[in-house]
Tab-separated table of C-alpha atoms in Angstrom:
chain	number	residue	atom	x	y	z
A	30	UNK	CA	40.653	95.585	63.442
A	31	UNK	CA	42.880	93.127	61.831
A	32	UNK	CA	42.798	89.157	62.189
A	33	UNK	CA	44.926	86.627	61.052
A	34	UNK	CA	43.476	83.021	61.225
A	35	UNK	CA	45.809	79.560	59.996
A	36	UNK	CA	44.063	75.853	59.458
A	37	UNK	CA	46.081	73.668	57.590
A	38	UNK	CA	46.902	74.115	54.457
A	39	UNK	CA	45.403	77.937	54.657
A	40	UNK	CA	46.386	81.316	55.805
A	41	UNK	CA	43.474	84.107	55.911
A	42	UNK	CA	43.410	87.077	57.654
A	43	UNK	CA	40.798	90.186	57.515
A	44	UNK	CA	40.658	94.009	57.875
A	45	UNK	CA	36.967	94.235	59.072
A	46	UNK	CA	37.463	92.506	62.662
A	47	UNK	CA	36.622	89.066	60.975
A	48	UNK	CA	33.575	90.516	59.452
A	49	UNK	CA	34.605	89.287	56.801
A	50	UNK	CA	37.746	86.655	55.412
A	51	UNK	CA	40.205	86.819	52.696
A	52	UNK	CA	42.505	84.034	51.565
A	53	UNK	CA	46.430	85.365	52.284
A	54	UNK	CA	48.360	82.294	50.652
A	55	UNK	CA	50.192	84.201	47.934
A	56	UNK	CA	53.733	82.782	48.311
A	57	UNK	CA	52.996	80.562	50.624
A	58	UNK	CA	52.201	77.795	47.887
A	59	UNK	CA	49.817	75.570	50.068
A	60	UNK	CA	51.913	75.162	52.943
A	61	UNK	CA	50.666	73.983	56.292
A	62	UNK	CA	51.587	77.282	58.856
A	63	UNK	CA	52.162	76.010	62.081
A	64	UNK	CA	53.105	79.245	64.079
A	65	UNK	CA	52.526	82.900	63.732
A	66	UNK	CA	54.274	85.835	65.074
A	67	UNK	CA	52.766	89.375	64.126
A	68	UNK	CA	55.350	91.925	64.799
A	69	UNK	CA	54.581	94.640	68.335
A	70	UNK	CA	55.072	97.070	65.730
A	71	UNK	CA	52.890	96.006	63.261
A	72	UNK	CA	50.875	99.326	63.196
A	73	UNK	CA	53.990	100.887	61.419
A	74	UNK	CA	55.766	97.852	59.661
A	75	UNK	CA	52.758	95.404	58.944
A	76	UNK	CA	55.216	92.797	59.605
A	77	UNK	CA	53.779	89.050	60.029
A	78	UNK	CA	56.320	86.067	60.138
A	79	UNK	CA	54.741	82.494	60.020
A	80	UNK	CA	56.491	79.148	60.283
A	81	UNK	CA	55.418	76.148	58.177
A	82	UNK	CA	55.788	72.032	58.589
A	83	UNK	CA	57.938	72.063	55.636
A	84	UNK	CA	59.173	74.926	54.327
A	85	UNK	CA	60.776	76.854	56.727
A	86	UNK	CA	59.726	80.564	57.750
A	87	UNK	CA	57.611	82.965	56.132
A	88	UNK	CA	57.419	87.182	56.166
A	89	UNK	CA	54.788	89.323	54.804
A	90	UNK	CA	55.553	93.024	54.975
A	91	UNK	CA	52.782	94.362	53.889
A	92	UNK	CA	49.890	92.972	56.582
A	93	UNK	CA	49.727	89.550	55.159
A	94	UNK	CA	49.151	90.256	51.503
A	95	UNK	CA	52.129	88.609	50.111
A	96	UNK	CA	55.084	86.266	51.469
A	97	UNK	CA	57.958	86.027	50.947
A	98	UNK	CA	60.295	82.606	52.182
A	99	UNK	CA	63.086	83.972	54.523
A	100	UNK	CA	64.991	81.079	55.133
A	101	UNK	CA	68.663	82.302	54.615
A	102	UNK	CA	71.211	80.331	57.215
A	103	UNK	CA	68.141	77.696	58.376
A	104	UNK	CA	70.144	74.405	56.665
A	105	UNK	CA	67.695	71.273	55.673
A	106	UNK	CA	67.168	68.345	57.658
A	107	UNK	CA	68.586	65.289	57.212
A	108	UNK	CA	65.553	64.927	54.141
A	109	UNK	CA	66.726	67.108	52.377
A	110	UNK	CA	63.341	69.403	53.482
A	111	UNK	CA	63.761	72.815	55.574
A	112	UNK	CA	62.601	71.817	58.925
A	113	UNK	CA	59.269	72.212	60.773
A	114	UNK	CA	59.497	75.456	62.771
A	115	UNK	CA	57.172	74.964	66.034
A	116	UNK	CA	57.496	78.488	67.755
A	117	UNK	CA	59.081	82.136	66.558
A	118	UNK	CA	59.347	84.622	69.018
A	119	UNK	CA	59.665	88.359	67.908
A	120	UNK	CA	61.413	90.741	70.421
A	121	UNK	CA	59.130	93.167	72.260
A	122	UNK	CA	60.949	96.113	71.000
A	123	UNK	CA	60.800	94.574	67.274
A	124	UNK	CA	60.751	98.070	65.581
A	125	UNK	CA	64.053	98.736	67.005
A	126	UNK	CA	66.217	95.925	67.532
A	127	UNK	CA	64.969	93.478	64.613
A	128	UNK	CA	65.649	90.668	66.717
A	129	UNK	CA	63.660	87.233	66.509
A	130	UNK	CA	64.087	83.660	67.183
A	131	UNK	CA	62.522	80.382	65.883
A	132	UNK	CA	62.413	76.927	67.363
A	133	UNK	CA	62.236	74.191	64.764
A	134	UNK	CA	61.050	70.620	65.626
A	135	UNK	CA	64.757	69.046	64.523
A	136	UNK	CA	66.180	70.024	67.412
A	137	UNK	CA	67.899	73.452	66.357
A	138	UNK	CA	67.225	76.927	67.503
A	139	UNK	CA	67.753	79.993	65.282
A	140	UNK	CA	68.334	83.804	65.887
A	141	UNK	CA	68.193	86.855	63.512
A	142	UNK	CA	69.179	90.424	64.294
A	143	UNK	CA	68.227	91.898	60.877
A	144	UNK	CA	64.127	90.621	60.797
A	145	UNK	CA	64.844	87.520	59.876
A	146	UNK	CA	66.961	88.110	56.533
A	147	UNK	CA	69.636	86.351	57.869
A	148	UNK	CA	69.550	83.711	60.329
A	149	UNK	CA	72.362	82.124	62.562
A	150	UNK	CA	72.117	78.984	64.346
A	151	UNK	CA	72.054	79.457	68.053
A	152	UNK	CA	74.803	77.443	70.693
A	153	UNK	CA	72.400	75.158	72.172
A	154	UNK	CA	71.853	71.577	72.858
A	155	UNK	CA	70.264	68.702	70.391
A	156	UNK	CA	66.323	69.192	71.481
A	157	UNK	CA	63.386	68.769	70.029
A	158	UNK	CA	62.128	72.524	70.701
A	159	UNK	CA	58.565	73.292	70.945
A	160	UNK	CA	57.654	76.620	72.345
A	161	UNK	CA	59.433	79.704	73.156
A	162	UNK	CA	58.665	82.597	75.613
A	163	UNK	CA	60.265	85.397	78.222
A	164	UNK	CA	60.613	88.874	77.770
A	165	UNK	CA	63.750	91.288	76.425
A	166	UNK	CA	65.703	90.308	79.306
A	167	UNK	CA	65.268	86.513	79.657
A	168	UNK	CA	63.912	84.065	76.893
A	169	UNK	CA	63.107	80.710	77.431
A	170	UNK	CA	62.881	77.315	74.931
A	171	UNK	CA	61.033	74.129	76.258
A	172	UNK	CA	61.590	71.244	74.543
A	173	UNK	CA	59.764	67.501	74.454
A	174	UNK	CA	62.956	65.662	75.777
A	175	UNK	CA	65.711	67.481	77.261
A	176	UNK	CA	63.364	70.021	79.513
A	177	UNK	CA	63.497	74.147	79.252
A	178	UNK	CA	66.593	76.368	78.058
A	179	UNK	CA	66.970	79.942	78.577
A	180	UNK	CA	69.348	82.757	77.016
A	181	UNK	CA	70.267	85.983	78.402
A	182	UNK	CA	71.174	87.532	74.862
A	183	UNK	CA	68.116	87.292	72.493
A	184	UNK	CA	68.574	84.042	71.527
A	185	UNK	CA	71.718	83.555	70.488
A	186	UNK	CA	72.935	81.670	73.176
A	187	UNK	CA	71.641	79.269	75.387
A	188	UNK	CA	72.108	77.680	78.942
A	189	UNK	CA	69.825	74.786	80.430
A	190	UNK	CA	67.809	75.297	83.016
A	191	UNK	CA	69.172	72.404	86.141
A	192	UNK	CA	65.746	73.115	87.712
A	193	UNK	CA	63.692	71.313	85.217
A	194	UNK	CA	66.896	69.218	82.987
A	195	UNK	CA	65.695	66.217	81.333
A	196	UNK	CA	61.403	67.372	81.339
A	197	UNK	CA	58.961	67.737	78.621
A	198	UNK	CA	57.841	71.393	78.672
A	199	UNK	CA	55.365	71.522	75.921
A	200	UNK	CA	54.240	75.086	77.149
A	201	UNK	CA	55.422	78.108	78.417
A	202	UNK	CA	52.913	81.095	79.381
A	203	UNK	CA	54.014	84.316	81.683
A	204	UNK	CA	51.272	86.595	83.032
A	205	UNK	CA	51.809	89.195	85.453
A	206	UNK	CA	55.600	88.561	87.421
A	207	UNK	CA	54.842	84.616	86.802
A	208	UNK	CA	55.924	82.043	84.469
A	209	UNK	CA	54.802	78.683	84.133
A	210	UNK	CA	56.260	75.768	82.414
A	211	UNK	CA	53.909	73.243	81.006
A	212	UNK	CA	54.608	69.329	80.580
A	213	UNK	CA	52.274	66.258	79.780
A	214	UNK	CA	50.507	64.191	82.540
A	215	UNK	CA	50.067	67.114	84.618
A	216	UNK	CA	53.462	68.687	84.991
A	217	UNK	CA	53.651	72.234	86.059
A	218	UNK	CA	56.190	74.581	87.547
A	219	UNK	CA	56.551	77.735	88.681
A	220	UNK	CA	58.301	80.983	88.778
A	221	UNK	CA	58.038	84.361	90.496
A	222	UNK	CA	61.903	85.843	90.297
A	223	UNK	CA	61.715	86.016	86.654
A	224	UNK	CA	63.029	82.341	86.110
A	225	UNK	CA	66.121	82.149	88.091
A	226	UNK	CA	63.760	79.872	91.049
A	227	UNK	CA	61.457	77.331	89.919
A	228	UNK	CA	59.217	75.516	91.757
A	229	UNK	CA	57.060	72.487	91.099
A	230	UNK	CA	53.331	72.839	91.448
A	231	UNK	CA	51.616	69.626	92.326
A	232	UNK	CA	48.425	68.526	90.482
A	233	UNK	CA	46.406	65.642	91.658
A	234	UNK	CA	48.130	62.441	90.712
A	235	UNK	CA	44.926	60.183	89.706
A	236	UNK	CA	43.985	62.920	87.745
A	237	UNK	CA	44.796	63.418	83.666
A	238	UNK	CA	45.859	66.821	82.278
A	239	UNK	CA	44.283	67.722	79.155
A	240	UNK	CA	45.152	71.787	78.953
A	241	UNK	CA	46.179	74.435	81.112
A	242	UNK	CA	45.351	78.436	81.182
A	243	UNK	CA	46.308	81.347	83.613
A	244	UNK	CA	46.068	84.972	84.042
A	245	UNK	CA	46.873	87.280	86.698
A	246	UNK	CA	45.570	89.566	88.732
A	247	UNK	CA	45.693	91.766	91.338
A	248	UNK	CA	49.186	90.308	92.076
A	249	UNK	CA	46.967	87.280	91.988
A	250	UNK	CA	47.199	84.312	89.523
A	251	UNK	CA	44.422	82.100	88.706
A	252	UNK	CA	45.079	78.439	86.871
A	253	UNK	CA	42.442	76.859	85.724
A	254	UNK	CA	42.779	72.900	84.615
A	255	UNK	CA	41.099	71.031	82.257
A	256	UNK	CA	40.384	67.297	82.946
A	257	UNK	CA	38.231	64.407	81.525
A	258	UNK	CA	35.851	65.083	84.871
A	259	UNK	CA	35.803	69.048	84.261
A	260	UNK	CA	38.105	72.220	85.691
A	261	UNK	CA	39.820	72.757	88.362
A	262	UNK	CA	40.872	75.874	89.366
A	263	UNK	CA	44.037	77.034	91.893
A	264	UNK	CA	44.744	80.369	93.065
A	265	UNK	CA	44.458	83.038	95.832
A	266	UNK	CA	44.627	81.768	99.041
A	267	UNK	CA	44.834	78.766	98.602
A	268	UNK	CA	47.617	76.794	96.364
A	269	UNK	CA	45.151	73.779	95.926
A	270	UNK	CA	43.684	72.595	93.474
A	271	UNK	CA	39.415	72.948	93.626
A	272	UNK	CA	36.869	71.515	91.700
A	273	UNK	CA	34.739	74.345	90.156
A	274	UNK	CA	33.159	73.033	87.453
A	275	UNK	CA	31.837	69.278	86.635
A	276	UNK	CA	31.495	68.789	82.975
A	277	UNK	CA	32.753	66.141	80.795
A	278	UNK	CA	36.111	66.906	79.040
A	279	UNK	CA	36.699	70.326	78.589
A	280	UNK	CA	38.946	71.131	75.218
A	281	UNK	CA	39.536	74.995	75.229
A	282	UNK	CA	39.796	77.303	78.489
A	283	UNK	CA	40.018	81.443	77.669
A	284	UNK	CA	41.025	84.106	79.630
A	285	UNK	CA	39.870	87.645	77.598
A	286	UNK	CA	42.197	90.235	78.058
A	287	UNK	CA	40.079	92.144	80.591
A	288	UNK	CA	39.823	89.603	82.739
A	289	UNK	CA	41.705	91.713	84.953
A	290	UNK	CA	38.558	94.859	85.490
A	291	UNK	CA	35.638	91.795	84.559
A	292	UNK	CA	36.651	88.259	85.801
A	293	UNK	CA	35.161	86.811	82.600
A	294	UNK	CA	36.876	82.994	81.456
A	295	UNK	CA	35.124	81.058	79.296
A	296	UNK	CA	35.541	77.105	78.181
A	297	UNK	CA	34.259	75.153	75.652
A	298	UNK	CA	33.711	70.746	75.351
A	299	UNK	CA	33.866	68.611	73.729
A	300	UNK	CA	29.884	67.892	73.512
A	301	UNK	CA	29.561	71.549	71.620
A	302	UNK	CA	28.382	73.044	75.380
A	303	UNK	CA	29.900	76.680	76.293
A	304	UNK	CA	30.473	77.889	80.086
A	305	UNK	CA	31.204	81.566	81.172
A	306	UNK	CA	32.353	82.401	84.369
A	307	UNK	CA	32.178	86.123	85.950
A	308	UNK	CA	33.905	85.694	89.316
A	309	UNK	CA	37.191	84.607	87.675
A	310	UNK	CA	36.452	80.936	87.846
A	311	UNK	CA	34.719	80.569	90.323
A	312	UNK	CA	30.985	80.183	89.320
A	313	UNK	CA	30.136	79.103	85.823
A	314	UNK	CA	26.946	79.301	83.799
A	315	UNK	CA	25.973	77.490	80.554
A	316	UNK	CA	26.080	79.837	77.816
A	317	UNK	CA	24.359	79.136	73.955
A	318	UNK	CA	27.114	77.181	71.984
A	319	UNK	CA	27.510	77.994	68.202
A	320	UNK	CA	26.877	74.229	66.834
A	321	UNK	CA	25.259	71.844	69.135
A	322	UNK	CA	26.995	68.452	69.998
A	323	UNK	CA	30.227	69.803	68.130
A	324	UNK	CA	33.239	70.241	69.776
A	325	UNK	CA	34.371	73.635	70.999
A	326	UNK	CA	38.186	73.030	70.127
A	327	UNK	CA	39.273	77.279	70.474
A	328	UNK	CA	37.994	80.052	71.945
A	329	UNK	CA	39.530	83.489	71.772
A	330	UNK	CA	38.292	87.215	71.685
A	331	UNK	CA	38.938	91.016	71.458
A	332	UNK	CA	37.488	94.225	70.088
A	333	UNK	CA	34.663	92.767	71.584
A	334	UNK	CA	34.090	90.339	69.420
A	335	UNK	CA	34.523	86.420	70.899
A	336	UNK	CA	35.336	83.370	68.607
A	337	UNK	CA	34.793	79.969	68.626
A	338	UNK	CA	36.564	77.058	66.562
A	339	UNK	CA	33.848	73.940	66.732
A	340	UNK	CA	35.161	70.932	64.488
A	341	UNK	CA	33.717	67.522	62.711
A	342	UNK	CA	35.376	64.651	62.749
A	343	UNK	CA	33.302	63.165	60.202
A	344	UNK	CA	33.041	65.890	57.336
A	345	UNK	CA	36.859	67.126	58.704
A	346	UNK	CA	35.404	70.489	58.444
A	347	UNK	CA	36.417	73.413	60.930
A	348	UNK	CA	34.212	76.328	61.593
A	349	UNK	CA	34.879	79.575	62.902
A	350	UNK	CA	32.333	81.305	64.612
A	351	UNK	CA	31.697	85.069	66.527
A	352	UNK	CA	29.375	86.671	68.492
A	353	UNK	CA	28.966	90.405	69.584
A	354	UNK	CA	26.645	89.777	72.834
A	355	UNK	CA	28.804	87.094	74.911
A	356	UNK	CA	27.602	84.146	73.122
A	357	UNK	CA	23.452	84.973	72.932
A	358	UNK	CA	23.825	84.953	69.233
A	359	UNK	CA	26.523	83.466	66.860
A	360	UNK	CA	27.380	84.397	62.909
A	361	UNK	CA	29.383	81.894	61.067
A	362	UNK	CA	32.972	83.666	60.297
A	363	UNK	CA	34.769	80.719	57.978
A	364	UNK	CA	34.908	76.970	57.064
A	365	UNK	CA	37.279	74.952	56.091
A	366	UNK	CA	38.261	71.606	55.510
A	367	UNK	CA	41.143	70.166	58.197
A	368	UNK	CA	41.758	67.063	58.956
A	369	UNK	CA	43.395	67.813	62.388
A	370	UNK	CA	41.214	70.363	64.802
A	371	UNK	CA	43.716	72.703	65.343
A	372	UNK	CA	43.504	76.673	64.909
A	373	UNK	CA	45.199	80.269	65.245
A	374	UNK	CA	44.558	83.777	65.414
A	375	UNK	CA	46.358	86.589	66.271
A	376	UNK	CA	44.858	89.755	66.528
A	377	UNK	CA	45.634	93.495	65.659
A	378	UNK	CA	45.485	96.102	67.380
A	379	UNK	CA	44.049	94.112	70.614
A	380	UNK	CA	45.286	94.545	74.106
């Protein structure tokens, strides 16, 4: 029942399900973590990397306790500082092959085949990488100006993708057989062969994006959209886009990982209201929200436990909240003071 939470400037994590929190900052000296990456075989090697705005990457070996900076081969910037790393991706079969990749926001992509004690800079183009996704066979890199790369040998090489050359993919997310790529402004695309075919999926023009979530099942994958007007939802059937629920801008959209036997999603707003749905999107209800009026910026659960991030402008204070019953009653997990609502957890020992 391990958690791992980052705000800035702090790195907790706890043993007890979130029960209860313990600061994990030893060697990471007050930096701001901006990615984590907790290792598929953490159960045996309590491996946890994280990657910071400007110090480079982190690894903990024993569960988070203590880091150590791991940073051999990653050059600094043209300040002088080790870059910001924006993504690491860990390969599935960590405990055997070692292998592991990080994107950092100077344009340069990384690949280590020995944990991340050594790294070596991968053959790829000048991008601004921000995310990073696939499987063993196929991993992909989008980036804000020069659109998504992929590499066919764990990273250390890399080819662009002509499909989408020259987009901003700030997202990548695969569920099921399907990937999805993830711009601003509404941009989506599509793929079902594993990424060699992708396919633009419209989304209303006079419509803005603000976030995007999908899960599948059933061979079936449901999208839900968040917009200033509410969600809309695509899947099934159909391939359009459907209003489904009408509520004024929607921040964070959460698919638990049994969706797939229950059809539970939930979203949060920005008004502090919180909406389950049970028919995978369909139907929503309003559900009690942990802090009225404040904004439900992240939502996440497992071990059947669900969490909620609500944040204050005003005091720039961050709260993390959790409930046992689906949101009838909430206990306060942590606070802490952030200037930017931003949040993330990685769980142990979840499916």
């Amino acid at each position: 029942e391990g958690v791992f939470a980052a705000s800035e400037g702090a790195f907790y994590r706890s043993i007890s399900g979130g029960r209860a929190w313990k600061p994990s900052n030893s060697g990471l000296d007050g930096a701001v973590v901006q990615a984590i990456a907790v290792s598929p075989n953490f159960e045996n090697d309590k491996t946890v990397f994280v990657g910071t705005e400007t110090y480079g990457v982190f690894r903990s070996h024993n569960g988070g306790r203590n880091w150590e900076p791991c940073n051999q081969g990653i050059p600094p910037s043209d300040d002088d500082e080790l870059p910001p790393v924006n993504a690491i991706w860990l390969h599935p079969d960590f405990g055997a092959t070692l292998g592991c990749v990080v994107a950092t926001g100077d344009g340069r992509l990384f690949s280590s085949n020995d944990g991340g004690d050594r790294w070596q800079q991968a053959s790829a183009p000048d991008a601004a990488f921000l995310c990073l996704g696939g499987n063993a066979e196929r991993l992909y890199a989008g980036s804000y100006n020069r659109g998504l790369f992929e590499s066919e040998d764990g990273g250390r090489t890399w080819a662009e993708v002509s499909q989408l050359a020259a987009r901003l993919v700030t997202r990548l997310h695969h569920t099921g057989e399907s990937l999805f790529a993830f711009g601003p402004l509404g941009q989506l695309w599509h793929s079902n062969t594993g990424g060699r075919v992708w396919q633009p999926k419209p989304f209303p023009s006079d419509t803005p994006l603000l976030m995007l979530n999908a899960a599948t099942v059933d061979d079936e994958t449901c999208l839900l959209a968040a917009t200033p007007t509410g969600v809309l939802r695509s899947g099934g059937e159909t391939n359009e886009w459907q209003p489904v629920l009408a509520e004024a801008e929607v921040l964070a959209i959460h698919f638990p990982s049994e969706f797939a036997g229950k059809g539970d999603v939930w979203v949060g707003t920005s008004a502090g209201k919180l909406f389950m749905s049970t028919d995978r999107g369909f139907t929503w209800a309003e559900r009690p929200g942990p802090q009225p009026q404040k904004p439900i910026v992240f939502l996440s659960s497992a071990q059947n436990q669900l969490v909620a991030a609500t944040f204050s402008a005003t005091n720039e204070q961050m709260i993390l909240w959790r409930s046992t019953d689906s949101g009838a009653k909430w206990i306060q997990w942590h606070q802490a003071s952030t200037s930017w609502p931003s949040v993330q957890i990685d769980w142990i020992g979840s499916t």
